[in-house]
Structure formats: structure tokens, C-alpha cells
Amino acid sequence: MSGRLEKERQIEQQVMKKLDSMPSILTDYYYSLIGAGKSYRTAKVYIENVIQFIKFTFGENIKEDFYSSVNATHINRYIASLRTKTVKGKTERTSDSHKTLNWSSLNSFFQFLVPDYISTNPVANTKRPQMKEIVLSGIRATG
């Protein structure tokens, strides 16, 4: 087996392990990402971001149809919570791209649910986080 194929299988196994304890709709979403041609790594990141959102919003009380009660306020609160992170006891600002990627992951997931599971995408009622920083040749500049 080639190295790339082996790596993809490892990523898929990691994702499946995470999805075991999550609502089944996330497994359907994962396969829709892979079926649409997303890389296994990209699909893993999207799934991880959606799981983080679900845990932030619902804690450990995650119902199978959690998505039906999500609104724009939930999305905005979650994105706002991503402004900083704590690393080794020190609070740091997160990158604009981190917030934008999370927003995009949620937008993709909720768009997947329309129209079969929900009538409208709650992320559509929020604004995509602005990209204020520019990365040039590995050097981060803010504008």
C-alpha cells in the first residue's frame, strides 16, 4: 500500500473514532465531503470544527437532531469564543483564518442539511469573519 493511501486510511480511522459518539448525521456529512472530492485531511478538519461547535453549544447533552435548534446567535457566540485561546496558561489571539475556517466548516455543514433536514442555513444569517491579516512568504502582517 502506498504511503499516501495509508495516511488517508489513518485519517479516516481517526475521524470514524470521533464520529462513534456523535449524532449519525455527522457521518453522512463526512461521506458527502469525501464524495464531493474533499481531501481526507480537509474533511477531518471540517468534522473536528463542527464537533467543537456542537460541544460548545450543547455540552455533553447532544441530541440526534441537535441541528434543528441551532440559530444565528449560536453561530455568532461560537465564532466570538474563537477570538482567543489559552496555550500553557497564557491567553493568545487566534488568527483570522482560524475563525474563518470554523465559520466555513459550519456553513458547509448546515448547507448540507438544507433542505432535507432543515429549511434554512442558520450560518447564512451571520457574517463571515473578516480576514484582516495577510500572510506573505510565511511572514504574518496585519492590516
Short mmCIF file of N, CA, C and O in Angstrom, two decimals:
data_model
loop_
_atom_site.label_atom_id
_atom_site.label_comp_id
_atom_site.label_asym_id
_atom_site.label_seq_id
_atom_site.Cartn_x
_atom_site.Cartn_y
_atom_site.Cartn_z
N MET A 1 0.84 -1.18 0.00
CA MET A 1 0.00 0.00 0.00
C MET A 1 0.89 1.25 0.00
O MET A 1 1.88 1.30 0.72
N SER A 2 0.53 2.21 -0.81
CA SER A 2 1.34 3.42 -0.91
C SER A 2 1.24 4.24 0.38
O SER A 2 0.30 4.12 1.15
N GLY A 3 2.22 5.09 0.60
CA GLY A 3 2.25 5.94 1.79
C GLY A 3 1.07 6.87 1.87
O GLY A 3 0.50 7.07 2.93
N ARG A 4 0.67 7.43 0.73
CA ARG A 4 -0.45 8.37 0.72
C ARG A 4 -1.76 7.66 1.07
O ARG A 4 -2.55 8.17 1.86
N LEU A 5 -1.97 6.50 0.48
CA LEU A 5 -3.19 5.74 0.76
C LEU A 5 -3.25 5.32 2.22
O LEU A 5 -4.30 5.40 2.87
N GLU A 6 -2.12 4.91 2.76
CA GLU A 6 -2.04 4.52 4.17
C GLU A 6 -2.38 5.71 5.08
O GLU A 6 -3.10 5.59 6.06
N LYS A 7 -1.86 6.89 4.74
CA LYS A 7 -2.13 8.10 5.51
C LYS A 7 -3.62 8.44 5.47
O LYS A 7 -4.22 8.80 6.48
N GLU A 8 -4.23 8.30 4.29
CA GLU A 8 -5.66 8.56 4.15
C GLU A 8 -6.48 7.60 5.00
O GLU A 8 -7.45 7.99 5.64
N ARG A 9 -6.09 6.33 5.03
CA ARG A 9 -6.79 5.34 5.86
C ARG A 9 -6.66 5.68 7.33
O ARG A 9 -7.61 5.54 8.09
N GLN A 10 -5.49 6.14 7.74
CA GLN A 10 -5.27 6.53 9.14
C GLN A 10 -6.18 7.71 9.50
O GLN A 10 -6.80 7.72 10.57
N ILE A 11 -6.24 8.70 8.62
CA ILE A 11 -7.09 9.87 8.86
C ILE A 11 -8.55 9.44 8.96
O ILE A 11 -9.27 9.85 9.87
N GLU A 12 -8.98 8.58 8.04
CA GLU A 12 -10.37 8.12 8.07
C GLU A 12 -10.67 7.36 9.36
O GLU A 12 -11.74 7.54 9.97
N GLN A 13 -9.76 6.53 9.82
CA GLN A 13 -9.95 5.79 11.07
C GLN A 13 -10.07 6.76 12.26
O GLN A 13 -10.89 6.57 13.16
N GLN A 14 -9.24 7.82 12.27
CA GLN A 14 -9.31 8.83 13.33
C GLN A 14 -10.68 9.51 13.34
O GLN A 14 -11.28 9.72 14.40
N VAL A 15 -11.16 9.85 12.15
CA VAL A 15 -12.45 10.53 12.03
C VAL A 15 -13.57 9.59 12.49
O VAL A 15 -14.46 10.00 13.25
N MET A 16 -13.53 8.35 12.04
CA MET A 16 -14.58 7.40 12.41
C MET A 16 -14.64 7.19 13.93
O MET A 16 -15.72 7.07 14.51
N LYS A 17 -13.48 7.19 14.56
CA LYS A 17 -13.44 7.04 16.02
C LYS A 17 -14.14 8.22 16.69
O LYS A 17 -14.90 8.05 17.65
N LYS A 18 -13.90 9.44 16.18
CA LYS A 18 -14.55 10.64 16.74
C LYS A 18 -16.05 10.61 16.48
O LYS A 18 -16.84 11.06 17.30
N LEU A 19 -16.44 10.09 15.33
CA LEU A 19 -17.85 10.09 14.95
C LEU A 19 -18.67 9.04 15.70
O LEU A 19 -19.89 9.14 15.76
N ASP A 20 -18.01 8.05 16.28
CA ASP A 20 -18.69 6.99 17.02
C ASP A 20 -19.63 7.52 18.09
O ASP A 20 -20.71 6.98 18.30
N SER A 21 -19.23 8.57 18.78
CA SER A 21 -20.03 9.10 19.89
C SER A 21 -20.84 10.33 19.49
O SER A 21 -21.39 11.02 20.34
N MET A 22 -20.93 10.61 18.21
CA MET A 22 -21.64 11.79 17.72
C MET A 22 -22.91 11.38 16.98
O MET A 22 -23.05 10.25 16.56
N PRO A 23 -23.84 12.33 16.81
CA PRO A 23 -25.05 12.03 16.02
C PRO A 23 -24.69 11.52 14.63
O PRO A 23 -23.71 11.95 14.02
N SER A 24 -25.49 10.61 14.12
CA SER A 24 -25.19 9.93 12.85
C SER A 24 -25.15 10.87 11.65
O SER A 24 -24.50 10.56 10.65
N ILE A 25 -25.81 12.01 11.73
CA ILE A 25 -25.81 12.96 10.62
C ILE A 25 -24.38 13.42 10.28
O ILE A 25 -24.07 13.72 9.13
N LEU A 26 -23.48 13.42 11.27
CA LEU A 26 -22.10 13.83 11.02
C LEU A 26 -21.37 12.82 10.15
O LEU A 26 -20.52 13.20 9.34
N THR A 27 -21.69 11.55 10.29
CA THR A 27 -21.09 10.53 9.42
C THR A 27 -21.57 10.74 7.99
O THR A 27 -20.77 10.67 7.05
N ASP A 28 -22.86 11.02 7.83
CA ASP A 28 -23.39 11.31 6.49
C ASP A 28 -22.69 12.53 5.89
O ASP A 28 -22.34 12.53 4.71
N TYR A 29 -22.50 13.55 6.70
CA TYR A 29 -21.82 14.76 6.24
C TYR A 29 -20.38 14.44 5.83
O TYR A 29 -19.92 14.89 4.77
N TYR A 30 -19.69 13.67 6.64
CA TYR A 30 -18.30 13.29 6.32
C TYR A 30 -18.23 12.63 4.94
O TYR A 30 -17.41 13.02 4.11
N TYR A 31 -19.11 11.66 4.70
CA TYR A 31 -19.07 10.97 3.41
C TYR A 31 -19.48 11.89 2.26
O TYR A 31 -19.03 11.71 1.13
N SER A 32 -20.32 12.88 2.53
CA SER A 32 -20.67 13.84 1.48
C SER A 32 -19.45 14.68 1.10
O SER A 32 -19.26 15.02 -0.07
N LEU A 33 -18.62 15.03 2.10
CA LEU A 33 -17.39 15.79 1.82
C LEU A 33 -16.43 14.96 0.97
O LEU A 33 -15.87 15.45 -0.02
N ILE A 34 -16.23 13.71 1.37
CA ILE A 34 -15.33 12.83 0.62
C ILE A 34 -15.87 12.60 -0.78
O ILE A 34 -15.13 12.65 -1.77
N GLY A 35 -17.18 12.36 -0.87
CA GLY A 35 -17.82 12.14 -2.17
C GLY A 35 -17.72 13.34 -3.10
O GLY A 35 -17.67 13.20 -4.32
N ALA A 36 -17.66 14.53 -2.51
CA ALA A 36 -17.56 15.77 -3.30
C ALA A 36 -16.11 16.06 -3.69
O ALA A 36 -15.83 17.07 -4.34
N GLY A 37 -15.18 15.20 -3.27
CA GLY A 37 -13.79 15.37 -3.68
C GLY A 37 -12.89 16.09 -2.69
O GLY A 37 -11.74 16.38 -3.00
N LYS A 38 -13.41 16.38 -1.48
CA LYS A 38 -12.54 16.99 -0.47
C LYS A 38 -11.49 15.98 -0.06
O LYS A 38 -11.73 14.77 -0.06
N SER A 39 -10.32 16.46 0.31
CA SER A 39 -9.28 15.55 0.79
C SER A 39 -9.69 15.01 2.15
O SER A 39 -10.50 15.60 2.86
N TYR A 40 -9.11 13.88 2.54
CA TYR A 40 -9.40 13.30 3.85
C TYR A 40 -9.00 14.26 4.95
O TYR A 40 -9.68 14.38 5.96
N ARG A 41 -7.91 14.95 4.74
CA ARG A 41 -7.43 15.91 5.75
C ARG A 41 -8.42 17.08 5.91
O ARG A 41 -8.74 17.49 7.01
N THR A 42 -8.90 17.61 4.79
CA THR A 42 -9.87 18.71 4.83
C THR A 42 -11.16 18.25 5.50
O THR A 42 -11.71 18.95 6.35
N ALA A 43 -11.64 17.07 5.12
CA ALA A 43 -12.86 16.53 5.71
C ALA A 43 -12.69 16.36 7.22
O ALA A 43 -13.60 16.67 8.00
N LYS A 44 -11.52 15.91 7.65
CA LYS A 44 -11.25 15.74 9.09
C LYS A 44 -11.33 17.09 9.80
O LYS A 44 -11.94 17.20 10.87
N VAL A 45 -10.73 18.12 9.23
CA VAL A 45 -10.74 19.45 9.85
C VAL A 45 -12.18 19.97 9.95
O VAL A 45 -12.59 20.49 10.99
N TYR A 46 -12.96 19.82 8.88
CA TYR A 46 -14.34 20.28 8.90
C TYR A 46 -15.14 19.55 9.99
O TYR A 46 -15.87 20.17 10.75
N ILE A 47 -14.97 18.23 10.07
CA ILE A 47 -15.68 17.43 11.08
C ILE A 47 -15.26 17.87 12.48
O ILE A 47 -16.10 18.06 13.36
N GLU A 48 -13.97 18.04 12.70
CA GLU A 48 -13.48 18.47 14.01
C GLU A 48 -14.05 19.83 14.40
O GLU A 48 -14.44 20.05 15.55
N ASN A 49 -14.13 20.74 13.44
CA ASN A 49 -14.68 22.07 13.71
C ASN A 49 -16.16 21.99 14.07
O ASN A 49 -16.63 22.67 14.99
N VAL A 50 -16.92 21.17 13.36
CA VAL A 50 -18.34 21.02 13.65
C VAL A 50 -18.53 20.38 15.03
O VAL A 50 -19.39 20.81 15.80
N ILE A 51 -17.73 19.38 15.35
CA ILE A 51 -17.82 18.73 16.66
C ILE A 51 -17.51 19.74 17.77
O ILE A 51 -18.21 19.78 18.79
N GLN A 52 -16.50 20.57 17.58
CA GLN A 52 -16.18 21.61 18.57
C GLN A 52 -17.37 22.53 18.79
O GLN A 52 -17.70 22.88 19.92
N PHE A 53 -18.00 22.94 17.71
CA PHE A 53 -19.17 23.81 17.79
C PHE A 53 -20.29 23.12 18.57
O PHE A 53 -20.91 23.72 19.45
N ILE A 54 -20.55 21.87 18.25
CA ILE A 54 -21.63 21.12 18.90
C ILE A 54 -21.36 21.03 20.40
O ILE A 54 -22.26 21.27 21.22
N LYS A 55 -20.15 20.71 20.77
CA LYS A 55 -19.81 20.58 22.20
C LYS A 55 -19.88 21.95 22.90
O LYS A 55 -20.33 22.03 24.03
N PHE A 56 -19.44 22.99 22.22
CA PHE A 56 -19.52 24.34 22.79
C PHE A 56 -20.98 24.73 23.03
O PHE A 56 -21.32 25.29 24.07
N THR A 57 -21.83 24.42 22.08
CA THR A 57 -23.22 24.85 22.12
C THR A 57 -24.08 23.97 23.03
O THR A 57 -24.93 24.49 23.76
N PHE A 58 -23.86 22.66 23.00
CA PHE A 58 -24.74 21.74 23.71
C PHE A 58 -24.09 20.99 24.87
O PHE A 58 -24.76 20.24 25.56
N GLY A 59 -22.79 21.16 25.07
CA GLY A 59 -22.11 20.42 26.13
C GLY A 59 -22.13 18.94 25.82
O GLY A 59 -21.91 18.53 24.70
N GLU A 60 -22.42 18.15 26.81
CA GLU A 60 -22.47 16.70 26.61
C GLU A 60 -23.88 16.21 26.30
O GLU A 60 -24.09 15.04 26.03
N ASN A 61 -24.85 17.11 26.33
CA ASN A 61 -26.24 16.76 26.07
C ASN A 61 -26.57 16.96 24.59
O ASN A 61 -27.32 17.85 24.21
N ILE A 62 -25.98 16.12 23.74
CA ILE A 62 -26.12 16.28 22.29
C ILE A 62 -27.19 15.32 21.78
O ILE A 62 -27.04 14.11 21.84
N LYS A 63 -28.27 15.90 21.28
CA LYS A 63 -29.37 15.09 20.74
C LYS A 63 -29.09 14.77 19.27
O LYS A 63 -28.35 15.48 18.60
N GLU A 64 -29.72 13.73 18.79
CA GLU A 64 -29.54 13.29 17.41
C GLU A 64 -29.92 14.40 16.42
O GLU A 64 -29.29 14.56 15.40
N ASP A 65 -30.93 15.19 16.74
CA ASP A 65 -31.37 16.26 15.84
C ASP A 65 -30.97 17.65 16.36
O ASP A 65 -31.70 18.62 16.18
N PHE A 66 -29.81 17.73 16.98
CA PHE A 66 -29.32 19.00 17.56
C PHE A 66 -29.42 20.16 16.59
O PHE A 66 -29.68 21.29 16.97
N TYR A 67 -29.18 19.88 15.32
CA TYR A 67 -29.11 20.91 14.29
C TYR A 67 -30.41 21.68 14.14
O TYR A 67 -30.41 22.82 13.70
N SER A 68 -31.53 21.07 14.51
CA SER A 68 -32.83 21.72 14.33
C SER A 68 -33.04 22.90 15.28
O SER A 68 -33.90 23.74 15.03
N SER A 69 -32.24 22.97 16.34
CA SER A 69 -32.41 24.08 17.30
C SER A 69 -31.31 25.13 17.20
O SER A 69 -31.28 26.07 17.98
N VAL A 70 -30.42 25.01 16.23
CA VAL A 70 -29.32 25.97 16.07
C VAL A 70 -29.82 27.20 15.33
O VAL A 70 -30.54 27.11 14.34
N ASN A 71 -29.42 28.37 15.84
CA ASN A 71 -29.76 29.63 15.18
C ASN A 71 -28.51 30.49 15.02
O ASN A 71 -27.42 30.11 15.47
N ALA A 72 -28.68 31.65 14.43
CA ALA A 72 -27.54 32.55 14.16
C ALA A 72 -26.84 32.97 15.45
O ALA A 72 -25.61 33.13 15.45
N THR A 73 -27.57 33.12 16.53
CA THR A 73 -26.95 33.50 17.81
C THR A 73 -25.95 32.44 18.27
O THR A 73 -24.86 32.77 18.74
N HIS A 74 -26.30 31.18 18.13
CA HIS A 74 -25.37 30.10 18.49
C HIS A 74 -24.08 30.20 17.66
O HIS A 74 -22.98 30.06 18.20
N ILE A 75 -24.24 30.45 16.37
CA ILE A 75 -23.07 30.55 15.48
C ILE A 75 -22.21 31.75 15.90
O ILE A 75 -20.98 31.61 16.04
N ASN A 76 -22.83 32.89 16.11
CA ASN A 76 -22.08 34.10 16.49
C ASN A 76 -21.36 33.93 17.83
O ASN A 76 -20.21 34.37 17.97
N ARG A 77 -22.01 33.31 18.79
CA ARG A 77 -21.36 33.08 20.09
C ARG A 77 -20.14 32.19 19.93
O ARG A 77 -19.10 32.44 20.54
N TYR A 78 -20.28 31.15 19.14
CA TYR A 78 -19.16 30.23 18.94
C TYR A 78 -17.98 30.94 18.25
O TYR A 78 -16.84 30.85 18.70
N ILE A 79 -18.27 31.65 17.18
CA ILE A 79 -17.20 32.36 16.45
C ILE A 79 -16.54 33.39 17.37
O ILE A 79 -15.32 33.52 17.38
N ALA A 80 -17.33 34.09 18.17
CA ALA A 80 -16.78 35.07 19.12
C ALA A 80 -15.86 34.38 20.13
O ALA A 80 -14.83 34.94 20.53
N SER A 81 -16.21 33.16 20.53
CA SER A 81 -15.39 32.43 21.50
C SER A 81 -14.03 32.03 20.93
O SER A 81 -13.11 31.71 21.68
N LEU A 82 -13.90 32.06 19.62
CA LEU A 82 -12.65 31.66 18.97
C LEU A 82 -11.63 32.79 18.86
O LEU A 82 -10.54 32.59 18.34
N ARG A 83 -11.97 33.96 19.37
CA ARG A 83 -11.06 35.12 19.26
C ARG A 83 -9.75 34.90 19.99
O ARG A 83 -8.72 35.41 19.58
N THR A 84 -9.80 34.15 21.08
CA THR A 84 -8.58 33.86 21.85
C THR A 84 -8.52 32.39 22.20
O THR A 84 -9.53 31.68 22.16
N LYS A 85 -7.34 31.93 22.54
CA LYS A 85 -7.16 30.57 23.03
C LYS A 85 -6.11 30.63 24.14
O LYS A 85 -5.31 31.57 24.20
N THR A 86 -6.13 29.65 25.00
CA THR A 86 -5.16 29.59 26.08
C THR A 86 -4.15 28.50 25.78
O THR A 86 -4.51 27.34 25.54
N VAL A 87 -2.88 28.88 25.75
CA VAL A 87 -1.79 27.95 25.49
C VAL A 87 -0.81 28.04 26.65
O VAL A 87 -0.27 29.12 26.92
N LYS A 88 -0.63 26.92 27.35
CA LYS A 88 0.27 26.87 28.51
C LYS A 88 -0.04 27.97 29.52
O LYS A 88 0.85 28.67 30.00
N GLY A 89 -1.33 28.17 29.78
CA GLY A 89 -1.75 29.15 30.78
C GLY A 89 -1.74 30.59 30.31
O GLY A 89 -2.06 31.50 31.07
N LYS A 90 -1.38 30.83 29.06
CA LYS A 90 -1.30 32.19 28.53
C LYS A 90 -2.36 32.38 27.44
O LYS A 90 -2.48 31.56 26.54
N THR A 91 -3.10 33.47 27.53
CA THR A 91 -4.13 33.76 26.54
C THR A 91 -3.50 34.41 25.32
O THR A 91 -2.74 35.36 25.44
N GLU A 92 -3.84 33.86 24.15
CA GLU A 92 -3.31 34.37 22.88
C GLU A 92 -4.47 34.62 21.93
O GLU A 92 -5.49 33.96 22.00
N ARG A 93 -4.27 35.57 21.04
CA ARG A 93 -5.25 35.85 20.00
C ARG A 93 -5.13 34.76 18.92
O ARG A 93 -4.05 34.32 18.60
N THR A 94 -6.28 34.34 18.39
CA THR A 94 -6.24 33.38 17.29
C THR A 94 -6.19 34.13 15.97
O THR A 94 -6.52 35.32 15.91
N SER A 95 -5.81 33.45 14.93
CA SER A 95 -5.71 34.08 13.62
C SER A 95 -7.10 34.28 13.01
O SER A 95 -8.06 33.57 13.34
N ASP A 96 -7.18 35.24 12.13
CA ASP A 96 -8.42 35.46 11.40
C ASP A 96 -8.77 34.23 10.58
O ASP A 96 -9.95 33.86 10.45
N SER A 97 -7.77 33.59 10.01
CA SER A 97 -8.02 32.40 9.18
C SER A 97 -8.62 31.27 10.01
O SER A 97 -9.43 30.49 9.50
N HIS A 98 -8.26 31.16 11.29
CA HIS A 98 -8.83 30.13 12.17
C HIS A 98 -10.33 30.35 12.34
O HIS A 98 -11.12 29.41 12.21
N LYS A 99 -10.73 31.58 12.60
CA LYS A 99 -12.15 31.89 12.75
C LYS A 99 -12.90 31.68 11.43
O LYS A 99 -13.99 31.12 11.41
N THR A 100 -12.29 32.09 10.33
CA THR A 100 -12.92 31.96 9.02
C THR A 100 -13.09 30.50 8.64
O THR A 100 -14.14 30.11 8.11
N LEU A 101 -12.09 29.68 8.92
CA LEU A 101 -12.19 28.25 8.61
C LEU A 101 -13.30 27.60 9.42
O LEU A 101 -14.07 26.79 8.90
N ASN A 102 -13.42 27.96 10.68
CA ASN A 102 -14.50 27.42 11.50
C ASN A 102 -15.86 27.85 10.96
O ASN A 102 -16.79 27.04 10.87
N TRP A 103 -15.98 29.11 10.60
CA TRP A 103 -17.24 29.61 10.03
C TRP A 103 -17.57 28.84 8.74
O TRP A 103 -18.71 28.42 8.54
N SER A 104 -16.57 28.65 7.89
CA SER A 104 -16.78 27.93 6.63
C SER A 104 -17.18 26.48 6.87
O SER A 104 -18.03 25.93 6.16
N SER A 105 -16.58 25.85 7.87
CA SER A 105 -16.93 24.47 8.22
C SER A 105 -18.39 24.38 8.63
O SER A 105 -19.13 23.49 8.19
N LEU A 106 -18.83 25.32 9.47
CA LEU A 106 -20.23 25.33 9.91
C LEU A 106 -21.17 25.64 8.76
O LEU A 106 -22.23 25.01 8.62
N ASN A 107 -20.79 26.58 7.92
CA ASN A 107 -21.61 26.92 6.77
C ASN A 107 -21.79 25.71 5.85
O ASN A 107 -22.90 25.42 5.40
N SER A 108 -20.71 25.00 5.61
CA SER A 108 -20.76 23.81 4.78
C SER A 108 -21.68 22.75 5.39
O SER A 108 -22.51 22.14 4.70
N PHE A 109 -21.54 22.51 6.69
CA PHE A 109 -22.36 21.51 7.36
C PHE A 109 -23.84 21.86 7.30
O PHE A 109 -24.67 21.02 6.92
N PHE A 110 -24.18 23.08 7.67
CA PHE A 110 -25.60 23.44 7.69
C PHE A 110 -26.18 23.53 6.28
O PHE A 110 -27.35 23.24 6.08
N GLN A 111 -25.35 23.88 5.30
CA GLN A 111 -25.83 23.88 3.92
C GLN A 111 -26.11 22.45 3.47
O GLN A 111 -27.06 22.21 2.72
N PHE A 112 -25.31 21.50 3.94
CA PHE A 112 -25.53 20.09 3.66
C PHE A 112 -26.92 19.64 4.16
O PHE A 112 -27.58 18.80 3.55
N LEU A 113 -27.36 20.22 5.27
CA LEU A 113 -28.64 19.83 5.88
C LEU A 113 -29.87 20.39 5.16
O LEU A 113 -30.97 19.88 5.34
N VAL A 114 -29.68 21.43 4.34
CA VAL A 114 -30.78 22.08 3.64
C VAL A 114 -31.00 21.36 2.30
O VAL A 114 -30.04 21.11 1.59
N PRO A 115 -32.19 21.02 1.90
CA PRO A 115 -33.49 21.18 2.54
C PRO A 115 -34.00 19.90 3.22
O PRO A 115 -35.10 19.90 3.74
N ASP A 116 -33.20 18.84 3.21
CA ASP A 116 -33.70 17.55 3.72
C ASP A 116 -33.93 17.51 5.22
O ASP A 116 -34.79 16.78 5.69
N TYR A 117 -33.15 18.27 6.00
CA TYR A 117 -33.24 18.21 7.46
C TYR A 117 -33.68 19.52 8.10
O TYR A 117 -34.34 19.51 9.13
N ILE A 118 -33.27 20.64 7.51
CA ILE A 118 -33.68 21.97 7.99
C ILE A 118 -34.07 22.81 6.78
O ILE A 118 -33.62 22.54 5.66
N SER A 119 -34.88 23.82 7.02
CA SER A 119 -35.36 24.63 5.89
C SER A 119 -34.38 25.73 5.49
O SER A 119 -34.31 26.09 4.31
N THR A 120 -33.64 26.27 6.47
CA THR A 120 -32.68 27.33 6.15
C THR A 120 -31.38 27.10 6.91
O THR A 120 -31.36 26.50 7.98
N ASN A 121 -30.31 27.61 6.36
CA ASN A 121 -28.98 27.51 6.94
C ASN A 121 -28.81 28.67 7.93
O ASN A 121 -28.77 29.82 7.52
N PRO A 122 -28.65 28.38 9.24
CA PRO A 122 -28.51 29.47 10.22
C PRO A 122 -27.22 30.28 10.04
O PRO A 122 -27.16 31.44 10.43
N VAL A 123 -26.22 29.69 9.41
CA VAL A 123 -24.95 30.41 9.19
C VAL A 123 -25.16 31.50 8.15
O VAL A 123 -24.49 32.53 8.18
N ALA A 124 -26.13 31.31 7.27
CA ALA A 124 -26.42 32.33 6.25
C ALA A 124 -26.88 33.64 6.87
O ALA A 124 -26.80 34.69 6.23
N ASN A 125 -27.34 33.58 8.12
CA ASN A 125 -27.79 34.79 8.82
C ASN A 125 -26.68 35.41 9.67
O ASN A 125 -26.95 36.22 10.55
N THR A 126 -25.44 35.02 9.42
CA THR A 126 -24.28 35.59 10.12
C THR A 126 -23.31 36.14 9.08
O THR A 126 -23.43 35.85 7.90
N LYS A 127 -22.36 36.92 9.56
CA LYS A 127 -21.35 37.45 8.65
C LYS A 127 -20.07 36.62 8.77
O LYS A 127 -19.65 36.27 9.88
N ARG A 128 -19.49 36.35 7.64
CA ARG A 128 -18.21 35.64 7.62
C ARG A 128 -17.17 36.52 8.29
O ARG A 128 -17.08 37.72 8.00
N PRO A 129 -16.35 35.95 9.20
CA PRO A 129 -15.31 36.76 9.84
C PRO A 129 -14.38 37.38 8.80
O PRO A 129 -14.05 36.77 7.79
N GLN A 130 -13.99 38.60 9.07
CA GLN A 130 -13.11 39.32 8.15
C GLN A 130 -11.67 38.83 8.28
O GLN A 130 -11.21 38.54 9.37
N MET A 131 -11.01 38.79 7.16
CA MET A 131 -9.59 38.46 7.13
C MET A 131 -8.82 39.77 7.16
O MET A 131 -8.75 40.47 6.16
N LYS A 132 -8.27 40.12 8.32
CA LYS A 132 -7.53 41.36 8.46
C LYS A 132 -6.03 41.17 8.29
O LYS A 132 -5.29 42.11 8.16
N GLU A 133 -5.61 39.92 8.35
CA GLU A 133 -4.17 39.66 8.26
C GLU A 133 -3.84 39.08 6.90
O GLU A 133 -4.63 38.42 6.27
N ILE A 134 -2.65 39.36 6.46
CA ILE A 134 -2.16 38.87 5.19
C ILE A 134 -0.89 38.09 5.47
O ILE A 134 -0.01 38.57 6.21
N VAL A 135 -0.78 36.92 4.91
CA VAL A 135 0.42 36.12 5.11
C VAL A 135 1.23 36.15 3.82
O VAL A 135 0.75 35.74 2.77
N LEU A 136 2.43 36.66 3.90
CA LEU A 136 3.32 36.74 2.76
C LEU A 136 4.61 35.98 3.05
O LEU A 136 5.30 36.30 4.02
N SER A 137 4.87 34.99 2.27
CA SER A 137 6.11 34.22 2.42
C SER A 137 6.36 33.78 3.86
O SER A 137 7.48 33.86 4.35
N GLY A 138 5.31 33.37 4.52
CA GLY A 138 5.46 32.88 5.90
C GLY A 138 5.56 33.96 6.95
O GLY A 138 5.70 33.70 8.11
N ILE A 139 5.50 35.24 6.54
CA ILE A 139 5.56 36.36 7.48
C ILE A 139 4.14 36.91 7.62
O ILE A 139 3.52 37.26 6.62
N ARG A 140 3.63 36.97 8.81
CA ARG A 140 2.27 37.46 9.03
C ARG A 140 2.29 38.97 9.21
O ARG A 140 3.03 39.49 10.02
N ALA A 141 1.46 39.63 8.44
CA ALA A 141 1.32 41.07 8.56
C ALA A 141 -0.14 41.38 8.82
O ALA A 141 -1.01 40.73 8.29
N THR A 142 -0.41 42.36 9.63
CA THR A 142 -1.80 42.75 9.87
C THR A 142 -2.07 44.08 9.21
O THR A 142 -1.18 44.91 9.08
N GLY A 143 -3.32 44.24 8.77
CA GLY A 143 -3.63 45.47 8.05
C GLY A 143 -4.81 46.17 8.59
O GLY A 143 -5.51 45.87 9.43
#
